CSV table of C-alpha atoms and ligand atoms in Angstrom, one decimal:
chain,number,residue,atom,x,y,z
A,1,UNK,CA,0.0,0.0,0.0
A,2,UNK,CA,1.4,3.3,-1.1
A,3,UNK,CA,0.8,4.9,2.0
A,4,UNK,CA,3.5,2.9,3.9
A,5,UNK,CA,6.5,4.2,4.1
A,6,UNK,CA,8.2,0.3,4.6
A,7,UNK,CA,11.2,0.8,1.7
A,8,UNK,CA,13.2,-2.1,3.3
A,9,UNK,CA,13.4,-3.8,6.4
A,10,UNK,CA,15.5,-1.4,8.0
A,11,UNK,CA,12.6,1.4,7.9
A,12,UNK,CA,13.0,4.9,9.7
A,13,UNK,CA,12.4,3.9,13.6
A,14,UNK,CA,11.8,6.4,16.5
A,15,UNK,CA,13.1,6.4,19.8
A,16,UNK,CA,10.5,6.8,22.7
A,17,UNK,CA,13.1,8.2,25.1
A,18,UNK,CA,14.9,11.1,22.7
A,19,UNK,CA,12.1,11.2,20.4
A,20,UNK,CA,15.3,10.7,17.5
A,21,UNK,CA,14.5,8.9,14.3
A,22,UNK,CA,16.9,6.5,13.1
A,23,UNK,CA,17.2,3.0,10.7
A,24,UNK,CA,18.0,-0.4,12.2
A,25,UNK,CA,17.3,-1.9,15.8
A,26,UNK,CA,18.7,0.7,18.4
A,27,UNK,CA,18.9,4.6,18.7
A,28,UNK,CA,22.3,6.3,18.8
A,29,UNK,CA,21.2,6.7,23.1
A,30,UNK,CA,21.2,3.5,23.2
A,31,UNK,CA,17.2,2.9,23.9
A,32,UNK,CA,15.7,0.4,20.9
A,33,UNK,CA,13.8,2.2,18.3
A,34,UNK,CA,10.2,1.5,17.4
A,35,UNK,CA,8.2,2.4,14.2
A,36,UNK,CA,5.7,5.2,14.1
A,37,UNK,CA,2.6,3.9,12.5
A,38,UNK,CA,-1.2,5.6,12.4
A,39,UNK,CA,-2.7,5.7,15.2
A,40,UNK,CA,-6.0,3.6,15.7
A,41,UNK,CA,-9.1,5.8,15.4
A,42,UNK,CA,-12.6,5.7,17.4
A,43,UNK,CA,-14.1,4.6,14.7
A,44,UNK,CA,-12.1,1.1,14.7
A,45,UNK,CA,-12.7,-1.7,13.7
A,46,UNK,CA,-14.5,-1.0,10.6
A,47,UNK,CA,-16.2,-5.0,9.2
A,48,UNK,CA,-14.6,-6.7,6.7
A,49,UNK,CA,-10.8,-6.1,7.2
A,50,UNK,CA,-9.3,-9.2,7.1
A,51,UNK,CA,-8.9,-11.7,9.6
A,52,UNK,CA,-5.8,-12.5,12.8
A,53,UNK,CA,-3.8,-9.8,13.1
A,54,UNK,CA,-4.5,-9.1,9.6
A,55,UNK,CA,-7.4,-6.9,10.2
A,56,UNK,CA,-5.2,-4.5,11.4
A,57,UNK,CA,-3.1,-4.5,8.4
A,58,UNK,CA,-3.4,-0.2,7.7
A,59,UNK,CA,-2.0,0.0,11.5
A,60,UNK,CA,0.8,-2.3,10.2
A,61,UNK,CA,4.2,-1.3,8.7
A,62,UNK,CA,3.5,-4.3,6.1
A,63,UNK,CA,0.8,-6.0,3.5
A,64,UNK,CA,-0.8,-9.2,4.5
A,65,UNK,CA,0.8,-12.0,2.8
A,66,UNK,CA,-0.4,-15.3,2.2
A,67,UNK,CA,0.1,-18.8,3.5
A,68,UNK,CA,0.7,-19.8,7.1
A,69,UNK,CA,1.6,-16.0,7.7
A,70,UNK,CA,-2.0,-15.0,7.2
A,71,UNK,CA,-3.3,-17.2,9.9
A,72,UNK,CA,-1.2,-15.4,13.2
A,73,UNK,CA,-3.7,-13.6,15.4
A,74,UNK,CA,-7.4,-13.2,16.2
A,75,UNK,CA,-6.7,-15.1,18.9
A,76,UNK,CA,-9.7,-16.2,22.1
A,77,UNK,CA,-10.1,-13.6,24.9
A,78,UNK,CA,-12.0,-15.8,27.1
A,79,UNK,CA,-13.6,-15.0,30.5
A,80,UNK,CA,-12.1,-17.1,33.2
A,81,UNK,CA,-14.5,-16.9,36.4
A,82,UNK,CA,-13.8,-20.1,37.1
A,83,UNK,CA,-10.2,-18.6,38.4
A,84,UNK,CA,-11.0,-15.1,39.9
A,85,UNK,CA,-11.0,-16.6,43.3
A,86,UNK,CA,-7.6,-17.5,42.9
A,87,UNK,CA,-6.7,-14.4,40.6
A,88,UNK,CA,-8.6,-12.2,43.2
A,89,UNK,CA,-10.0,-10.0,40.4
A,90,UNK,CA,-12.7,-10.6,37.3
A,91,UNK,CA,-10.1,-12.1,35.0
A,92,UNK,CA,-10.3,-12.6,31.5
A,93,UNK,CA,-7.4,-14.8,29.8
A,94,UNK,CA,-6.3,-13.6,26.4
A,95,UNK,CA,-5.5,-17.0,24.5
A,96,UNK,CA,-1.9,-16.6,22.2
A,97,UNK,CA,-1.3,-20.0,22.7
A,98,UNK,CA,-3.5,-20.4,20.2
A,99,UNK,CA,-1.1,-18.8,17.3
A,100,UNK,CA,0.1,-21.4,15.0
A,101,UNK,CA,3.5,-21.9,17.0
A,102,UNK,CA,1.9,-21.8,20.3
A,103,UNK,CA,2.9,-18.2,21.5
A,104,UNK,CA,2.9,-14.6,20.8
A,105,UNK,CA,6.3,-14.7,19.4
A,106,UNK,CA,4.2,-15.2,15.9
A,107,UNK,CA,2.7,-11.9,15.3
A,108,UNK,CA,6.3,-10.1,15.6
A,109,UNK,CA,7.5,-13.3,13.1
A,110,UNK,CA,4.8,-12.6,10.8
A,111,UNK,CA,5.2,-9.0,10.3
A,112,UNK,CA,8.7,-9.9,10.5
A,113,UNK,CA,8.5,-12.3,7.4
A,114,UNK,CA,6.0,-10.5,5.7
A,115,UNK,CA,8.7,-7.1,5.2
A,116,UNK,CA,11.3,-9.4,4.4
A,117,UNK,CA,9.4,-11.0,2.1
A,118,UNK,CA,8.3,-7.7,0.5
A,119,UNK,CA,12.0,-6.6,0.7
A,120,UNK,CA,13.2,-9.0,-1.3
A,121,UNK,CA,15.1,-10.5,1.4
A,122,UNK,CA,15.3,-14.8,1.1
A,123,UNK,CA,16.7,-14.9,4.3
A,124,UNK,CA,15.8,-13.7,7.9
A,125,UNK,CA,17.7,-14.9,11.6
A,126,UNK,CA,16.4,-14.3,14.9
A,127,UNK,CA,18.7,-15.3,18.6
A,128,UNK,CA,16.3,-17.9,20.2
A,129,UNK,CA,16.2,-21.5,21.3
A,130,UNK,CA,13.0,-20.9,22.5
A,131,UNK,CA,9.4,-20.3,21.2
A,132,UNK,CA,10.7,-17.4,19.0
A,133,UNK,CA,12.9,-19.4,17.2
A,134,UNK,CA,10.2,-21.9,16.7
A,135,UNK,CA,8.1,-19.2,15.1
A,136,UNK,CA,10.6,-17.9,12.9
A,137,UNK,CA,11.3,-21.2,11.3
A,138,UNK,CA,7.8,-22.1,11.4
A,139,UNK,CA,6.4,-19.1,9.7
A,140,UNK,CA,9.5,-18.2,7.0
A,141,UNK,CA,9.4,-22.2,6.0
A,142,UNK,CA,6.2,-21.2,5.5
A,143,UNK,CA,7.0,-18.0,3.3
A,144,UNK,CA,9.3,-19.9,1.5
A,145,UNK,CA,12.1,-17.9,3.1
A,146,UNK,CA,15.3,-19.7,4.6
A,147,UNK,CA,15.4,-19.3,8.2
A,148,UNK,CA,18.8,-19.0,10.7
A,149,UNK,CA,18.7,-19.4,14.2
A,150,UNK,CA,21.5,-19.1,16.4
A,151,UNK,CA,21.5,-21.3,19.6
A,152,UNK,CA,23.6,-21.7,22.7
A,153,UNK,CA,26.0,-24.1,21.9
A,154,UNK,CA,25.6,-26.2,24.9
A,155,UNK,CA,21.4,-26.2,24.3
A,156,UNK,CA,20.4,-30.0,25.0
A,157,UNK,CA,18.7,-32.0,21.7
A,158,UNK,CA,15.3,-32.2,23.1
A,159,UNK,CA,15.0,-28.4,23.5
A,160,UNK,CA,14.9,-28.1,19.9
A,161,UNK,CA,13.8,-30.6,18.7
A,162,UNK,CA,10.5,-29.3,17.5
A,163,UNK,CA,12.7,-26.7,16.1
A,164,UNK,CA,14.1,-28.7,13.7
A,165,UNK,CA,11.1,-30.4,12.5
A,166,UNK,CA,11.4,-27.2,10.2
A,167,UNK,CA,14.7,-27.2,9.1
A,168,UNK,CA,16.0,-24.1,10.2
A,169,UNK,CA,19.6,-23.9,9.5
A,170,UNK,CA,20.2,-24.2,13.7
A,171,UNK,CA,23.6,-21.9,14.2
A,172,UNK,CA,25.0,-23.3,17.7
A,173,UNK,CA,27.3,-20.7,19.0
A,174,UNK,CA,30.3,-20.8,21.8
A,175,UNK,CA,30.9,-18.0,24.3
A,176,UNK,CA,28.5,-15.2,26.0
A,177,UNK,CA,25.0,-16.0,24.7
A,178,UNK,CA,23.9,-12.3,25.6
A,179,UNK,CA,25.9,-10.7,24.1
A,180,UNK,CA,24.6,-12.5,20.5
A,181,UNK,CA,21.5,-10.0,20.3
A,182,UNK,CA,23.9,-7.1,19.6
A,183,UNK,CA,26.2,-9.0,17.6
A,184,UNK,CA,23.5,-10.6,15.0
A,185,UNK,CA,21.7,-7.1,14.6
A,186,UNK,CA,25.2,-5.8,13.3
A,187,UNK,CA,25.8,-8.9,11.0
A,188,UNK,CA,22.2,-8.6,9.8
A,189,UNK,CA,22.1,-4.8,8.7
A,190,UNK,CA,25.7,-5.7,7.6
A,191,UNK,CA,24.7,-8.6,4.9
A,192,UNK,CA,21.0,-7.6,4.2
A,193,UNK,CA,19.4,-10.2,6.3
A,194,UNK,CA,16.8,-9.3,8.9
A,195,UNK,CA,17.2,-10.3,12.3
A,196,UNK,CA,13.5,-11.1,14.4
A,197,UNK,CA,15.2,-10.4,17.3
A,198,UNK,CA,13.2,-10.1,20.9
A,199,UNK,CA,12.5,-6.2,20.5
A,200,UNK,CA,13.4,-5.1,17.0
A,201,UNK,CA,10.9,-2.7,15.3
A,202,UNK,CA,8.9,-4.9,13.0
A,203,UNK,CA,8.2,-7.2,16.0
A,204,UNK,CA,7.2,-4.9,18.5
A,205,UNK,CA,5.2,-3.4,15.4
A,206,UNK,CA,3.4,-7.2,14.8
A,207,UNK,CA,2.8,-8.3,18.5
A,208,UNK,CA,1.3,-4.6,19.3
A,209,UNK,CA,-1.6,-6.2,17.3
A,210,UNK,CA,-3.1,-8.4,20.6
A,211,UNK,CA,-4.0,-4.8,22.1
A,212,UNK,CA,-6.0,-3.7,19.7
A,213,UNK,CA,-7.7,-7.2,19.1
A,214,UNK,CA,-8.3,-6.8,23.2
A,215,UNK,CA,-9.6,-3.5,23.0
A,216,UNK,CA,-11.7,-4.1,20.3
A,217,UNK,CA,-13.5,-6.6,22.3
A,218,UNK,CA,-13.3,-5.0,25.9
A,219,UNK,CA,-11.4,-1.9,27.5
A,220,UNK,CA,-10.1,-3.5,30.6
A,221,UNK,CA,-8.8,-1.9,33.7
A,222,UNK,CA,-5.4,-3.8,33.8
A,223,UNK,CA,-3.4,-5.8,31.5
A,224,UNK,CA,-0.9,-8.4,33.1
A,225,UNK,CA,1.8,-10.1,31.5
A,226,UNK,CA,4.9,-11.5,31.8
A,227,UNK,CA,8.1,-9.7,30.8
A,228,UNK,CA,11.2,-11.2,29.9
A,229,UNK,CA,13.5,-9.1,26.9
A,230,UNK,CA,11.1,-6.4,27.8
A,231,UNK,CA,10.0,-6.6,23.9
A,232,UNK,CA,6.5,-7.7,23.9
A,233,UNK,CA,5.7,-5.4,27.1
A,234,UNK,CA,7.1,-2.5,24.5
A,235,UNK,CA,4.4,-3.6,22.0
A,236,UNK,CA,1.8,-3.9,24.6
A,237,UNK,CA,2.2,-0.1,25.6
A,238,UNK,CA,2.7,0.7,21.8
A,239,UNK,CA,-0.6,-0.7,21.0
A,240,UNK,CA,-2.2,1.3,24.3
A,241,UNK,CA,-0.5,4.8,23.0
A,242,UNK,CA,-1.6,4.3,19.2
A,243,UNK,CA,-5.2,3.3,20.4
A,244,UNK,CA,-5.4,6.3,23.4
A,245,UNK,CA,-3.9,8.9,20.7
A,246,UNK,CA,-6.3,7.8,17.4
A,247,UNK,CA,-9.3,7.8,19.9
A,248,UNK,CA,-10.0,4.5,20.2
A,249,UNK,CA,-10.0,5.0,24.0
A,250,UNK,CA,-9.8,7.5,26.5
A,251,UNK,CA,-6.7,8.8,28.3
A,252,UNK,CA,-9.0,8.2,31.3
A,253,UNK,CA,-9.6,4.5,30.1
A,254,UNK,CA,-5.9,3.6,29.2
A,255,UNK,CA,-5.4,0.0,31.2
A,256,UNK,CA,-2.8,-0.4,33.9
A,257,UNK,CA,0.1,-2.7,32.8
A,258,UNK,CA,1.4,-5.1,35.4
A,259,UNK,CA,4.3,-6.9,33.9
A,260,UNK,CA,5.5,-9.9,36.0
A,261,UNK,CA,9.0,-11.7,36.0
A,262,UNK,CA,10.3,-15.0,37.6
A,263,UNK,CA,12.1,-13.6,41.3
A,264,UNK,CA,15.3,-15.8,39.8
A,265,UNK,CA,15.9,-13.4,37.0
A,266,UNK,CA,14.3,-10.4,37.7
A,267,UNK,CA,16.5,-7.1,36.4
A,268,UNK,CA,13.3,-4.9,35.2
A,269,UNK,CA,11.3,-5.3,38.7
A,270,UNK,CA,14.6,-5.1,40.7
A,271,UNK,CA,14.9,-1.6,38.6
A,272,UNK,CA,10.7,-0.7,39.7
A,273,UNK,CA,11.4,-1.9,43.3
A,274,UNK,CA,14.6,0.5,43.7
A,275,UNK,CA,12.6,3.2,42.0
A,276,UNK,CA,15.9,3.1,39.4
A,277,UNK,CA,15.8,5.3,36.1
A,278,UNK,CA,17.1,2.3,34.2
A,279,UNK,CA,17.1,-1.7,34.0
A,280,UNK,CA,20.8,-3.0,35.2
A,281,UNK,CA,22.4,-6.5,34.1
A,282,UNK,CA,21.8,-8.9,37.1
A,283,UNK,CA,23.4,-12.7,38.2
A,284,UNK,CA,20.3,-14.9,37.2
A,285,UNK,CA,19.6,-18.0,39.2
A,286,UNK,CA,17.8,-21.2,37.9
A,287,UNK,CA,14.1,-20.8,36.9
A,288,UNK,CA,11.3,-23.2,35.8
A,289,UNK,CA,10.4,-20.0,33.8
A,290,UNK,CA,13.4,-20.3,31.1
A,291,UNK,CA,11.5,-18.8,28.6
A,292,UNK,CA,11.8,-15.4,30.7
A,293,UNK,CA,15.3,-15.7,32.1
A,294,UNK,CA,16.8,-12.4,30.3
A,295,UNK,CA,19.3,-11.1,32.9
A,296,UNK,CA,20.0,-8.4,30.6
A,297,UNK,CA,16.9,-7.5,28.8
A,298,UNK,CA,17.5,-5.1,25.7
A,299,UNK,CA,14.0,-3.5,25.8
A,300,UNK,CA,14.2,-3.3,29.8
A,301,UNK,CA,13.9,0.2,30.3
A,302,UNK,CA,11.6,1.1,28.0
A,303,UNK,CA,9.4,-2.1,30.1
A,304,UNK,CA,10.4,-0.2,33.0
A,305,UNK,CA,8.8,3.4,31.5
A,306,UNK,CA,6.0,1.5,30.2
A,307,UNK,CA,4.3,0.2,33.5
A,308,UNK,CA,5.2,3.4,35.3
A,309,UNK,CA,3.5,5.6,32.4
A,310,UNK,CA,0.1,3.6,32.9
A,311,UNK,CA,0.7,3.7,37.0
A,312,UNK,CA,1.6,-0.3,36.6
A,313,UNK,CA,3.9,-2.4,38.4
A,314,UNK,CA,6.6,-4.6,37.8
A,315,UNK,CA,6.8,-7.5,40.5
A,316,UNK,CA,8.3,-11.3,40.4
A,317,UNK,CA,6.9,-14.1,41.5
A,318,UNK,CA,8.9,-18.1,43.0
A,319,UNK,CA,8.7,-20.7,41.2
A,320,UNK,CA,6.6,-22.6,43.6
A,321,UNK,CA,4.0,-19.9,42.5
A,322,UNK,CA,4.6,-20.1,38.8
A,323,UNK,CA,4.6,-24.2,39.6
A,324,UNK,CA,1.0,-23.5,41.4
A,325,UNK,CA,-0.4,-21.3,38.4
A,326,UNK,CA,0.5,-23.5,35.8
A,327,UNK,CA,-1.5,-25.8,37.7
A,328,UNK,CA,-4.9,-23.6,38.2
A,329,UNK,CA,-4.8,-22.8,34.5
A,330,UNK,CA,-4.9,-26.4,33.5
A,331,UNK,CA,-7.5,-28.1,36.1
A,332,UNK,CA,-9.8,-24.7,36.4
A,333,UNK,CA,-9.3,-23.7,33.6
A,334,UNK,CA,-8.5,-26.3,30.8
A,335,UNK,CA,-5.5,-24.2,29.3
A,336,UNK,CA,-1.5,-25.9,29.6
A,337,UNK,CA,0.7,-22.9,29.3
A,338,UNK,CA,4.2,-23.0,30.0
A,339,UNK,CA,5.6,-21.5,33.4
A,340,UNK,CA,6.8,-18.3,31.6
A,341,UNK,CA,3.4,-17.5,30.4
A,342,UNK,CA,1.4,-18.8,34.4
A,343,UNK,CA,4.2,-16.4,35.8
A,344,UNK,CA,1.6,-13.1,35.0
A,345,UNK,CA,-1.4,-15.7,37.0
A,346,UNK,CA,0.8,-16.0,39.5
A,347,UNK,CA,1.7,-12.0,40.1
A,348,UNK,CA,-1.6,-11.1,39.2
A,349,UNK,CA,-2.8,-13.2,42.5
A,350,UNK,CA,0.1,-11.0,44.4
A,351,UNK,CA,-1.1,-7.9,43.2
A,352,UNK,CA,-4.5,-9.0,44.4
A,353,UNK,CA,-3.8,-10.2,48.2
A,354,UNK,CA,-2.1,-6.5,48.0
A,355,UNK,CA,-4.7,-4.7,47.2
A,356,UNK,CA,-2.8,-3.0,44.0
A,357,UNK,CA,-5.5,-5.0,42.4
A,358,UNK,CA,-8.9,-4.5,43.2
A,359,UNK,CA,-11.5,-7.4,43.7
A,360,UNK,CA,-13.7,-6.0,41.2
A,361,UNK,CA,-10.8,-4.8,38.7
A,362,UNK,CA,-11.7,-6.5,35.3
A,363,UNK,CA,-8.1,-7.7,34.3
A,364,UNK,CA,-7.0,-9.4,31.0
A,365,UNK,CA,-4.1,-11.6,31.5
A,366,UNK,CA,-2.0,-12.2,28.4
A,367,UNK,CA,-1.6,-16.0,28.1
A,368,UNK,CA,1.8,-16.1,26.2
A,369,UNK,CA,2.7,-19.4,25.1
A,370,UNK,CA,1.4,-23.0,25.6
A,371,UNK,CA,3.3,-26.1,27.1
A,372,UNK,CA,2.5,-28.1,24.1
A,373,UNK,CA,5.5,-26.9,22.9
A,374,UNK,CA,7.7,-28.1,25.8
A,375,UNK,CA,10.4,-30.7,26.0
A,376,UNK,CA,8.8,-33.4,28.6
A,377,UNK,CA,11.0,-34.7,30.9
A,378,UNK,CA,8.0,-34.8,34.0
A,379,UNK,CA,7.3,-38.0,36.2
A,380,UNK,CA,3.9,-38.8,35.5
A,381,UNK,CA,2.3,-41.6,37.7
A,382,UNK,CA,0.1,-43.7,35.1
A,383,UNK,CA,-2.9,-45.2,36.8
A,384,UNK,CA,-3.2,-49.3,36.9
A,385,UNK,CA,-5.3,-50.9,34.4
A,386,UNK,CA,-8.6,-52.5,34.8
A,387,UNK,CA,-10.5,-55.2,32.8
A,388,UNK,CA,-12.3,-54.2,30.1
A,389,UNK,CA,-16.2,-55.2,31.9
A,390,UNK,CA,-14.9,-52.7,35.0
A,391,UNK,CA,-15.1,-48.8,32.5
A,392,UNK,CA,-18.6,-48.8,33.5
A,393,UNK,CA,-17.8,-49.3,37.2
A,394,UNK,CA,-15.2,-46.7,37.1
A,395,UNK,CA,-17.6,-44.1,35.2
A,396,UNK,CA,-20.4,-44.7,37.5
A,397,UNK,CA,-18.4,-44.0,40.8
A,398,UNK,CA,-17.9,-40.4,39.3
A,399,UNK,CA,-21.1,-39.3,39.6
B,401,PLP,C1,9.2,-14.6,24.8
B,401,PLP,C2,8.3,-15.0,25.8
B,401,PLP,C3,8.0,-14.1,26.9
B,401,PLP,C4,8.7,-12.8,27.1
B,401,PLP,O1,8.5,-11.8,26.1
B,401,PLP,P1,9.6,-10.7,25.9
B,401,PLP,O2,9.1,-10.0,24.7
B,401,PLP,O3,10.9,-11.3,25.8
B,401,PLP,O4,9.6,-9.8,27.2
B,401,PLP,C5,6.9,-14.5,27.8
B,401,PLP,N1,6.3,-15.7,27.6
B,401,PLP,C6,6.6,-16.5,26.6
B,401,PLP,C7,5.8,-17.8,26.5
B,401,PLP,C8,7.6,-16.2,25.7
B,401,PLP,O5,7.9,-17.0,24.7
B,402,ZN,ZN1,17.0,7.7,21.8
């Protein structure tokens, strides 16, 4: 569409700390860039505008492509009563497990792959082991596009193993992990090949899209999610300002975000609870929640500024908490996440018992990625058998 100004894939980005304009991932202060795209209007959603995250395609720095690309999005917000005793609010769960890789991660890919694939690009990379990678290979072998994915070099088989059920070309590398983020955004821009990475522009632009399928449906008084490179909390509050400053809401209406971290990795809510101007590096400990384990997040300040600007919170929960939330989401619930994602449930029911969280607060939880996805290594007891004449028995003494 003419009216985009998407040239390449390393479009003109702005910086929501200086306010500078620049090309590529980061601005020359060192904050990560985002792309300025129209705001969404009060008017919104007009019918018949294509379907996922498509619908919002003129809020979208790209064309909607075909193929598995076109099916990322428009994803459940369910309400979840069944759980607002143990929440402590009226909760609402906004399904992105049910994306085609099982997470979020797919509406930044799909945006992602879309530019690239209107750039002319054949390849794109992304830094991930994890559900991002997944989507990246998922959705460009689906574009037709090669995808590269660099891993930690001591990453065990069965972590990516459903990886490679899509041939990625899997890039183990040797030596600080972290530091990889920086290095493959210069290699990228360098040889032409976009890099999905956590917080880049085009994937903060893609996975702003569950706000404005949210707020399309309902205007809640708090969003809660968990935070991790601090990317998809950037998107979150991207989506609320495009949606406040079209008109689609009120600056009176503009939901709290409460962004929730695992207490063995926690940088951004050690940087809220010190009242500190910006995230730090930290020591991480081990965490069920691996998925969220950034000690050094890239988009961690600009998390930081984005639960302060809506009065939010950033908190961090055990794991014996994340362990327990997991575990209401699947038996009241019916919904297997992985820890990561049960780590918001989890704070949320903090914030409650605190009162930062009202009983009454309607509250949409962001339900980030599934545990269909997971390596399984559990201990699961399997029940004895029984004859085939004793099902009725067994049926009966449920009642
Ligand atoms: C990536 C991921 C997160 C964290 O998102 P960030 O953008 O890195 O903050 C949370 N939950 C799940 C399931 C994820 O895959
Ligand atoms: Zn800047």
């Amino acid at each position: 569409m003419s009216d985009r100004s998407l040239d390449d894939w390393s479009i003109d980005g702005r910086c929501y700390a200086c306010g500078s304009t620049g090309t590529g991932a980061r601005c020359a202060c060192g904050e990560p860039l985002w792309l300025d795209t129209r705001p969404v209007p009060a008017d919104w959603p007009a019918p018949d505008e294509g379907s996922g995250c498509w619908r919002f395609a003129r809020f979208l720095p790209t064309d909607p492509p075909e193929g598995m690309v076109a099916g990322v999005g428009g994803t459940p917000l369910l309400r979840a009563a069944a759980l607002d005793d143990y929440a402590g609010c009226r909760l609402h769960v906004k399904d992105e497990t049910a994306n085609p890789t099982g997470s979020f991660k797919d509406r930044g890919t799909a945006v992602g792959v879309a530019a690239a694939c209107e750039a002319g690009s054949e390849v794109v990379g992304t830094v991930s082991h994890g559900n991002m990678a997944l989507s990246v290979a998922a959705l460009a072998a689906g574009a037709g596009l090669t995808a590269v994915t660099f891993v930690p070099d001591d990453v065990p088989p069965a972590r990516i193993a459903n990886l490679a059920r899509f041939e990625p070309e899997i890039v183990p590398v040797a030596g600080d992990y972290g530091r990889l983020y920086h290095d493959s955004l210069a290699v990228g821009e360098e040889v032409g090949v976009p890099m999905l990475n956590s917080d880049v522009p085009l994937r903060v632009a893609g996975q702003k899209t569950v706000v404005l399928e949210i707020l399309a449906e309902r205007t809640p008084d708090s969003i809660v999610l968990p935070v991790s490179s601090g990317g998809n909390a950037s998107a979150v509050w991207k989506g609320l300002r495009e949606c406040r400053r079209g008109g689609l809401i009120n600056d009176d209406e503009v939901p709290t975000l409460h962004l929730v971290q695992s207490a063995a990795c926690d940088p951004i809510a050690t940087a809220y609870r010190n009242g500190a101007e910006t995230v730090e590096r930290i020591d991480p400990g081990e965490t069920i929640a691996y998925s969220i384990a950034n000690p050094d997040p890239p988009s961690g300040t600009r998390a930081l500024t984005a639960a302060r600007e809506t009065d939010g919170t950033v908190s961090s929960v055990s794991d014996d908490a994340i362990r327990e939330a997991v575990r209401q989401l699947s038996t009241a619930f019916g919904l297997a996440v992985e820890p990561s994602s049960a780590t918001a449930l989890a704070g949320l029911r903090a914030l409650c018992e605190d009162g930062i969280v009202e009983t009454d607060d309607e509250v949409v939880l962001i339900a980030t990625g599934t545990a269909f996805t997971e390596g399984i290594d559990a201990d699961i007891d399997v029940p004895e058998s029984i004859p085939r004449e004793r099902i009725g028995e067994r049926v009966a003494a449920l009642i």
